[in-house]
GROMACS .gro file of C-alpha atoms in nm:
model
  330
    1ALA     CA    1  -3.400   2.890  -0.127
    2VAL     CA    2  -3.232   2.749  -0.439
    3LEU     CA    3  -2.997   3.048  -0.453
    4ALA     CA    4  -2.906   3.003  -0.087
    5GLU     CA    5  -2.828   2.636  -0.144
    6ALA     CA    6  -2.615   2.725  -0.445
    7ARG     CA    7  -2.417   2.978  -0.243
    8THR     CA    8  -2.361   2.719   0.030
    9LEU     CA    9  -2.238   2.467  -0.226
   10VAL     CA   10  -2.000   2.722  -0.381
   11ALA     CA   11  -1.857   2.796  -0.037
   12VAL     CA   12  -1.797   2.426   0.022
   13LEU     CA   13  -1.633   2.377  -0.317
   14GLU     CA   14  -1.407   2.676  -0.264
   15THR     CA   15  -1.275   2.527   0.059
   16GLU     CA   16  -1.200   2.188  -0.097
   17LEU     CA   17  -0.843   2.111  -0.194
   18ARG     CA   18  -0.781   2.130  -0.567
   19GLY     CA   19  -0.582   1.857  -0.732
   20ALA     CA   20  -0.214   1.906  -0.795
   21GLU     CA   21  -0.067   1.974  -1.136
   22PRO     CA   22  -0.124   1.666  -1.353
   23ALA     CA   23   0.169   1.455  -1.462
   24PRO     CA   24   0.293   1.516  -1.818
   25ALA     CA   25   0.141   1.265  -2.061
   26GLY     CA   26   0.370   0.979  -2.155
   27THR     CA   27   0.492   0.637  -2.054
   28HIS     CA   28   0.760   0.543  -1.805
   29PRO     CA   29   1.044   0.343  -1.961
   30MET     CA   30   1.089  -0.020  -1.870
   31ASP     CA   31   1.447   0.005  -1.745
   32THR     CA   32   1.469   0.334  -1.553
   33LEU     CA   33   1.245   0.526  -1.316
   34THR     CA   34   1.305   0.901  -1.292
   35GLU     CA   35   1.222   1.143  -1.016
   36PRO     CA   36   0.929   1.360  -1.135
   37ALA     CA   37   1.049   1.708  -1.225
   38HIS     CA   38   0.704   1.867  -1.206
   39ILE     CA   39   0.659   1.790  -0.833
   40ASP     CA   40   0.823   2.003  -0.567
   41ALA     CA   41   0.948   1.717  -0.351
   42ALA     CA   42   1.040   1.945  -0.061
   43THR     CA   43   0.680   2.063  -0.036
   44VAL     CA   44   0.530   1.717  -0.078
   45VAL     CA   45   0.749   1.527   0.168
   46GLY     CA   46   0.849   1.811   0.399
   47PRO     CA   47   0.620   1.700   0.684
   48PHE     CA   48   0.756   1.344   0.664
   49VAL     CA   49   1.131   1.399   0.649
   50MET     CA   50   1.213   1.407   1.019
   51GLN     CA   51   0.988   1.116   1.113
   52CYS     CA   52   1.150   0.896   0.847
   53LYS     CA   53   1.508   0.995   0.919
   54GLY     CA   54   1.689   0.691   1.050
   55LYS     CA   55   1.352   0.518   1.094
   56GLY     CA   56   1.355   0.681   1.435
   57LYS     CA   57   0.991   0.779   1.481
   58GLU     CA   58   0.691   0.560   1.549
   59ALA     CA   59   0.335   0.638   1.646
   60GLN     CA   60   0.307   0.730   2.011
   61ASN     CA   61   0.012   0.496   2.051
   62GLY     CA   62   0.086   0.238   1.785
   63TYR     CA   63  -0.121  -0.044   1.926
   64GLU     CA   64  -0.283  -0.333   1.738
   65PHE     CA   65  -0.610  -0.513   1.797
   66TRP     CA   66  -0.615  -0.890   1.753
   67GLY     CA   67  -0.981  -0.979   1.732
   68GLY     CA   68  -1.070  -1.315   1.889
   69ASP     CA   69  -0.761  -1.328   2.109
   70ASP     CA   70  -0.794  -1.348   2.487
   71GLN     CA   71  -0.567  -1.041   2.510
   72PRO     CA   72  -0.658  -0.855   2.190
   73TRP     CA   73  -0.468  -0.531   2.250
   74ARG     CA   74  -0.102  -0.565   2.152
   75LYS     CA   75   0.204  -0.343   2.131
   76SER     CA   76   0.298  -0.293   1.767
   77VAL     CA   77   0.672  -0.336   1.820
   78ASP     CA   78   0.702  -0.667   2.005
   79LYS     CA   79   0.336  -0.783   1.985
   80SER     CA   80   0.324  -0.829   2.363
   81PRO     CA   81  -0.017  -0.789   2.534
   82VAL     CA   82  -0.126  -0.449   2.661
   83THR     CA   83  -0.233  -0.477   3.023
   84ASP     CA   84  -0.271  -0.111   3.128
   85PRO     CA   85  -0.648  -0.054   3.177
   86ALA     CA   86  -0.616   0.315   3.088
   87VAL     CA   87  -0.447   0.236   2.756
   88ILE     CA   88  -0.704  -0.031   2.676
   89ALA     CA   89  -0.991   0.206   2.754
   90SER     CA   90  -0.840   0.484   2.542
   91GLU     CA   91  -0.764   0.258   2.247
   92THR     CA   92  -1.108   0.098   2.264
   93GLN     CA   93  -1.263   0.443   2.239
   94HIS     CA   94  -1.050   0.530   1.935
   95LYS     CA   95  -1.146   0.199   1.774
   96GLU     CA   96  -1.516   0.259   1.830
   97GLU     CA   97  -1.486   0.611   1.687
   98ALA     CA   98  -1.325   0.474   1.370
   99GLU     CA   99  -1.598   0.212   1.336
  100ALA     CA  100  -1.866   0.476   1.389
  101ASP     CA  101  -1.706   0.694   1.121
  102ASP     CA  102  -1.747   0.415   0.864
  103LYS     CA  103  -2.072   0.263   0.992
  104ALA     CA  104  -2.298   0.440   0.741
  105THR     CA  105  -2.113   0.303   0.437
  106ALA     CA  106  -1.957  -0.022   0.564
  107GLU     CA  107  -2.013  -0.318   0.330
  108THR     CA  108  -2.178  -0.099   0.066
  109PRO     CA  109  -2.076   0.008  -0.285
  110ASP     CA  110  -2.036   0.362  -0.152
  111HIS     CA  111  -1.756   0.250   0.078
  112ALA     CA  112  -1.584   0.064  -0.204
  113THR     CA  113  -1.602   0.380  -0.414
  114LYS     CA  114  -1.461   0.582  -0.128
  115LEU     CA  115  -1.170   0.341  -0.088
  116ARG     CA  116  -1.097   0.326  -0.461
  117ARG     CA  117  -1.076   0.706  -0.465
  118CYS     CA  118  -0.789   0.671  -0.219
  119GLY     CA  119  -0.568   0.558  -0.506
  120VAL     CA  120  -0.242   0.751  -0.543
  121ARG     CA  121  -0.086   0.892  -0.857
  122ILE     CA  122   0.240   0.720  -0.946
  123ASP     CA  123   0.417   1.052  -0.991
  124PHE     CA  124   0.350   1.117  -0.621
  125LEU     CA  125   0.459   0.764  -0.537
  126LEU     CA  126   0.791   0.817  -0.716
  127ALA     CA  127   0.846   1.163  -0.567
  128LEU     CA  128   0.783   1.032  -0.215
  129THR     CA  129   1.008   0.729  -0.259
  130PHE     CA  130   1.295   0.926  -0.411
  131ALA     CA  131   1.279   1.212  -0.160
  132LEU     CA  132   1.265   0.988   0.147
  133ASP     CA  133   1.490   0.720  -0.008
  134LEU     CA  134   1.244   0.443   0.072
  135TRP     CA  135   1.368   0.203  -0.197
  136ASP     CA  136   1.522  -0.052   0.036
  137TRP     CA  137   1.270  -0.019   0.318
  138TYR     CA  138   1.040  -0.309   0.390
  139THR     CA  139   0.676  -0.217   0.336
  140TRP     CA  140   0.594  -0.277   0.703
  141GLU     CA  141   0.860  -0.017   0.788
  142VAL     CA  142   0.683   0.237   0.567
  143VAL     CA  143   0.369   0.176   0.772
  144GLN     CA  144   0.548   0.187   1.106
  145HIS     CA  145   0.773   0.488   1.046
  146LEU     CA  146   0.574   0.693   0.793
  147VAL     CA  147   0.205   0.612   0.767
  148LYS     CA  148   0.111   0.567   1.133
  149PRO     CA  149   0.314   0.859   1.276
  150ALA     CA  150   0.181   1.088   1.001
  151THR     CA  151  -0.184   0.997   1.060
  152GLU     CA  152  -0.191   0.962   1.439
  153GLY     CA  153  -0.238   1.333   1.501
  154GLU     CA  154  -0.483   1.371   1.213
  155GLY     CA  155  -0.769   1.174   1.364
  156ARG     CA  156  -0.601   0.844   1.277
  157CYS     CA  157  -0.719   0.891   0.921
  158ARG     CA  158  -0.611   0.708   0.608
  159PHE     CA  159  -0.274   0.826   0.473
  160ALA     CA  160  -0.442   0.917   0.143
  161GLU     CA  161  -0.673   1.154   0.333
  162LEU     CA  162  -0.390   1.373   0.463
  163PRO     CA  163  -0.428   1.720   0.303
  164GLY     CA  164  -0.090   1.717   0.131
  165VAL     CA  165  -0.142   1.365  -0.001
  166ARG     CA  166  -0.504   1.410  -0.105
  167LEU     CA  167  -0.387   1.645  -0.380
  168TYR     CA  168  -0.235   1.342  -0.553
  169THR     CA  169  -0.518   1.092  -0.508
  170GLY     CA  170  -0.791   0.972  -0.740
  171ALA     CA  171  -0.993   0.672  -0.850
  172ALA     CA  172  -0.746   0.387  -0.892
  173THR     CA  173  -0.733   0.193  -1.218
  174VAL     CA  174  -0.475  -0.062  -1.100
  175PHE     CA  175  -0.489  -0.266  -0.779
  176MET     CA  176  -0.147  -0.347  -0.629
  177SER     CA  177  -0.111  -0.678  -0.443
  178HIS     CA  178   0.209  -0.720  -0.242
  179CYS     CA  179   0.363  -0.848   0.080
  180TRP     CA  180   0.443  -0.619   0.368
  181GLY     CA  181   0.758  -0.826   0.415
  182GLY     CA  182   0.875  -0.728   0.067
  183ARG     CA  183   1.082  -0.425  -0.033
  184TRP     CA  184   0.892  -0.102  -0.091
  185GLY     CA  185   1.112  -0.031  -0.393
  186ASP     CA  186   0.994  -0.348  -0.564
  187LEU     CA  187   0.631  -0.243  -0.514
  188VAL     CA  188   0.696   0.107  -0.652
  189ALA     CA  189   0.883  -0.025  -0.954
  190ALA     CA  190   0.609  -0.279  -1.027
  191ALA     CA  191   0.352   0.002  -1.018
  192CYS     CA  192   0.550   0.239  -1.239
  193ALA     CA  193   0.768   0.052  -1.490
  194GLY     CA  194   0.622   0.084  -1.840
  195ALA     CA  195   0.314   0.260  -1.703
  196ASP     CA  196   0.120   0.557  -1.827
  197THR     CA  197   0.268   0.849  -1.633
  198ARG     CA  198  -0.084   0.939  -1.517
  199ARG     CA  199  -0.161   0.596  -1.373
  200VAL     CA  200  -0.341   0.588  -1.038
  201VAL     CA  201  -0.274   0.280  -0.824
  202TRP     CA  202  -0.441   0.139  -0.515
  203ILE     CA  203  -0.200   0.050  -0.236
  204ASP     CA  204  -0.347  -0.074   0.089
  205VAL     CA  205  -0.100   0.098   0.323
  206PHE     CA  206  -0.215   0.437   0.188
  207ALA     CA  207  -0.585   0.365   0.125
  208VAL     CA  208  -0.674   0.159   0.432
  209ARG     CA  209  -0.691   0.314   0.776
  210GLN     CA  210  -0.387   0.163   0.954
  211TRP     CA  211  -0.550   0.173   1.296
  212PRO     CA  212  -0.784  -0.052   1.496
  213GLY     CA  213  -1.143  -0.010   1.387
  214ASN     CA  214  -1.061  -0.039   1.016
  215GLY     CA  215  -1.280  -0.343   0.950
  216ALA     CA  216  -1.488  -0.164   0.686
  217ASP     CA  217  -1.172  -0.103   0.481
  218LEU     CA  218  -1.066  -0.466   0.468
  219ASP     CA  219  -1.316  -0.582   0.207
  220PHE     CA  220  -1.128  -0.513  -0.116
  221ARG     CA  221  -1.376  -0.677  -0.354
  222GLY     CA  222  -1.548  -0.354  -0.451
  223VAL     CA  223  -1.214  -0.184  -0.510
  224LEU     CA  224  -1.095  -0.466  -0.735
  225GLU     CA  225  -1.420  -0.468  -0.930
  226GLY     CA  226  -1.375  -0.097  -0.999
  227CYS     CA  227  -1.016  -0.136  -1.119
  228ALA     CA  228  -0.920  -0.238  -1.472
  229ALA     CA  229  -0.620  -0.448  -1.371
  230ALA     CA  230  -0.431  -0.591  -1.078
  231ILE     CA  231  -0.057  -0.630  -1.042
  232VAL     CA  232   0.113  -0.871  -0.805
  233ALA     CA  233   0.452  -0.729  -0.704
  234ALA     CA  234   0.680  -1.030  -0.661
  235ALA     CA  235   1.058  -1.009  -0.659
  236PRO     CA  236   1.235  -1.329  -0.771
  237ILE     CA  237   1.367  -1.554  -0.500
  238GLU     CA  238   1.721  -1.687  -0.515
  239GLY     CA  239   1.797  -2.039  -0.402
  240THR     CA  240   1.602  -2.362  -0.420
  241LEU     CA  241   1.311  -2.225  -0.622
  242LEU     CA  242   1.545  -2.140  -0.910
  243LYS     CA  243   1.691  -2.489  -0.940
  244GLU     CA  244   1.610  -2.690  -1.251
  245GLY     CA  245   1.266  -2.849  -1.226
  246ASP     CA  246   1.379  -3.198  -1.308
  247GLY     CA  247   1.609  -3.406  -1.092
  248ASP     CA  248   1.606  -3.511  -0.730
  249GLU     CA  249   1.636  -3.152  -0.603
  250GLY     CA  250   1.409  -2.985  -0.859
  251MET     CA  251   1.063  -2.856  -0.774
  252ASN     CA  252   0.906  -3.115  -1.005
  253SER     CA  253   1.005  -3.376  -0.748
  254PHE     CA  254   0.737  -3.440  -0.485
  255GLU     CA  255   0.998  -3.524  -0.221
  256ALA     CA  256   1.195  -3.207  -0.299
  257ARG     CA  257   0.883  -2.991  -0.275
  258GLU     CA  258   0.781  -3.144   0.056
  259ALA     CA  259   1.130  -3.094   0.199
  260PHE     CA  260   1.137  -2.734   0.080
  261LEU     CA  261   0.800  -2.655   0.238
  262LYS     CA  262   0.931  -2.777   0.573
  263SER     CA  263   1.259  -2.586   0.550
  264ASP     CA  264   1.368  -2.260   0.714
  265GLU     CA  265   1.433  -2.130   0.364
  266TYR     CA  266   1.064  -2.159   0.277
  267GLN     CA  267   0.967  -1.977   0.598
  268GLU     CA  268   1.172  -1.679   0.479
  269VAL     CA  269   1.046  -1.701   0.121
  270ALA     CA  270   0.685  -1.706   0.243
  271LYS     CA  271   0.731  -1.362   0.399
  272VAL     CA  272   0.794  -1.193   0.064
  273LEU     CA  273   0.614  -1.401  -0.202
  274PRO     CA  274   0.250  -1.293  -0.239
  275PHE     CA  275   0.157  -1.641  -0.362
  276CYS     CA  276   0.250  -1.777  -0.019
  277ARG     CA  277   0.036  -1.522   0.163
  278LEU     CA  278  -0.329  -1.620   0.209
  279TRP     CA  279  -0.440  -1.256   0.226
  280CYS     CA  280  -0.286  -1.175  -0.115
  281VAL     CA  281  -0.435  -1.486  -0.276
  282HIS     CA  282  -0.776  -1.411  -0.122
  283ALA     CA  283  -0.769  -1.047  -0.237
  284THR     CA  284  -0.686  -1.113  -0.603
  285GLY     CA  285  -0.832  -1.456  -0.667
  286ARG     CA  286  -1.207  -1.401  -0.636
  287PRO     CA  287  -1.412  -1.452  -0.954
  288PRO     CA  288  -1.469  -1.255  -1.168
  289LEU     CA  289  -1.151  -1.075  -1.060
  290ALA     CA  290  -0.891  -1.340  -1.138
  291PRO     CA  291  -0.891  -1.267  -1.515
  292LEU     CA  292  -0.777  -0.912  -1.438
  293LEU     CA  293  -0.459  -1.035  -1.274
  294ALA     CA  294  -0.133  -0.926  -1.436
  295LEU     CA  295   0.170  -1.095  -1.284
  296GLN     CA  296   0.472  -0.878  -1.220
  297ALA     CA  297   0.785  -1.091  -1.196
  298ALA     CA  298   1.021  -0.826  -1.070
  299ARG     CA  299   1.399  -0.819  -1.072
  300ARG     CA  300   1.535  -0.679  -0.746
  301HIS     CA  301   1.593  -0.309  -0.796
  302LEU     CA  302   1.955  -0.196  -0.825
  303PRO     CA  303   2.149   0.101  -0.680
  304PRO     CA  304   2.043   0.432  -0.838
  305LEU     CA  305   2.213   0.547  -1.159
  306SER     CA  306   2.201   0.903  -1.029
  307ASP     CA  307   2.019   1.109  -0.770
  308HIS     CA  308   1.721   1.138  -1.004
  309ALA     CA  309   1.702   0.803  -1.182
  310ARG     CA  310   1.643   0.450  -1.070
  311PRO     CA  311   1.657   0.124  -1.267
  312ALA     CA  312   1.310  -0.022  -1.300
  313LEU     CA  313   1.199  -0.379  -1.293
  314ALA     CA  314   1.038  -0.607  -1.547
  315PRO     CA  315   0.743  -0.511  -1.775
  316VAL     CA  316   0.396  -0.455  -1.638
  317CYS     CA  317   0.066  -0.430  -1.819
  318ASP     CA  318  -0.016  -0.081  -1.937
  319CYS     CA  319  -0.326   0.077  -1.792
  320ALA     CA  320  -0.578   0.342  -1.863
  321SER     CA  321  -0.492   0.694  -1.763
  322PRO     CA  322  -0.723   0.846  -1.503
  323HIS     CA  323  -0.890   1.030  -1.791
  324THR     CA  324  -1.002   0.721  -1.986
  325PRO     CA  325  -1.254   0.447  -1.904
  326PRO     CA  326  -1.113   0.148  -1.715
  327SER     CA  327  -1.216  -0.082  -2.000
  328THR     CA  328  -0.922   0.044  -2.206
  329ASP     CA  329  -0.681  -0.106  -1.952
  330HIS     CA  330  -0.532  -0.442  -2.037
   0.00000   0.00000   0.00000
């Protein structure tokens, strides 16, 4: 019986995808990000090229579920209510299937471990971003035109669970906090600049199921507790916030602050600054997680120096490679 079990286990292991070639040991420079030479970009991004071209493809059934709303099913493009009973019935079934898939581990350490293992290697992150030229995309566009179309026909799985992506996943050591209204390039640069080339980062758009029924994935506490550091990707904001603090128009003035918070300018700033987004503050500010926070004050990324190099942003904290204990991260 033991021999039979061993043979069964061997068969299972032989069918599992093996990890891709590891990234060469080293550290990314602070001022330039380079396209990884050891990754065959055509193979990695091949399935995604056409759907990202011109941002022309979206999920065929890209609906959203707004829990607590009188009309919870919404169209992802214009957020208008879905009224077709057939669509509602179909989407409700998909939602229930996703919830059933996670029911056994929801709200347990096992689910947190599962999510943390959906971290992505930064060499893959760079290869994907260079090959698809995602630098100036907004993060929500990456979800709408890449993540959801790619996962819709694969059981609406997590992007990190796609076979070609899973080769480049692992237990994350760094948690990335960011705004979906921010530029994807700023997030990538914050994750990579000055980092160990073998860093594994946790990015919600890849690790969380981007479909209704993903409630079990939305508790990030266990993921954060397993990571050694967190980085907030925040590009600097031009305008009022950069004015001198003192004076009638400076942010040290109560009247100036109140006027700014009521302005149209603040409404736009709030879309891209994580510190203005309740979800980002909630995710990274829970004790004992706050001491892990490493602020990334990022300079807006510039046009590429060449087809294979990109100026990076400001310094980030170094982190443990995936082969060392998280406690070495700082």
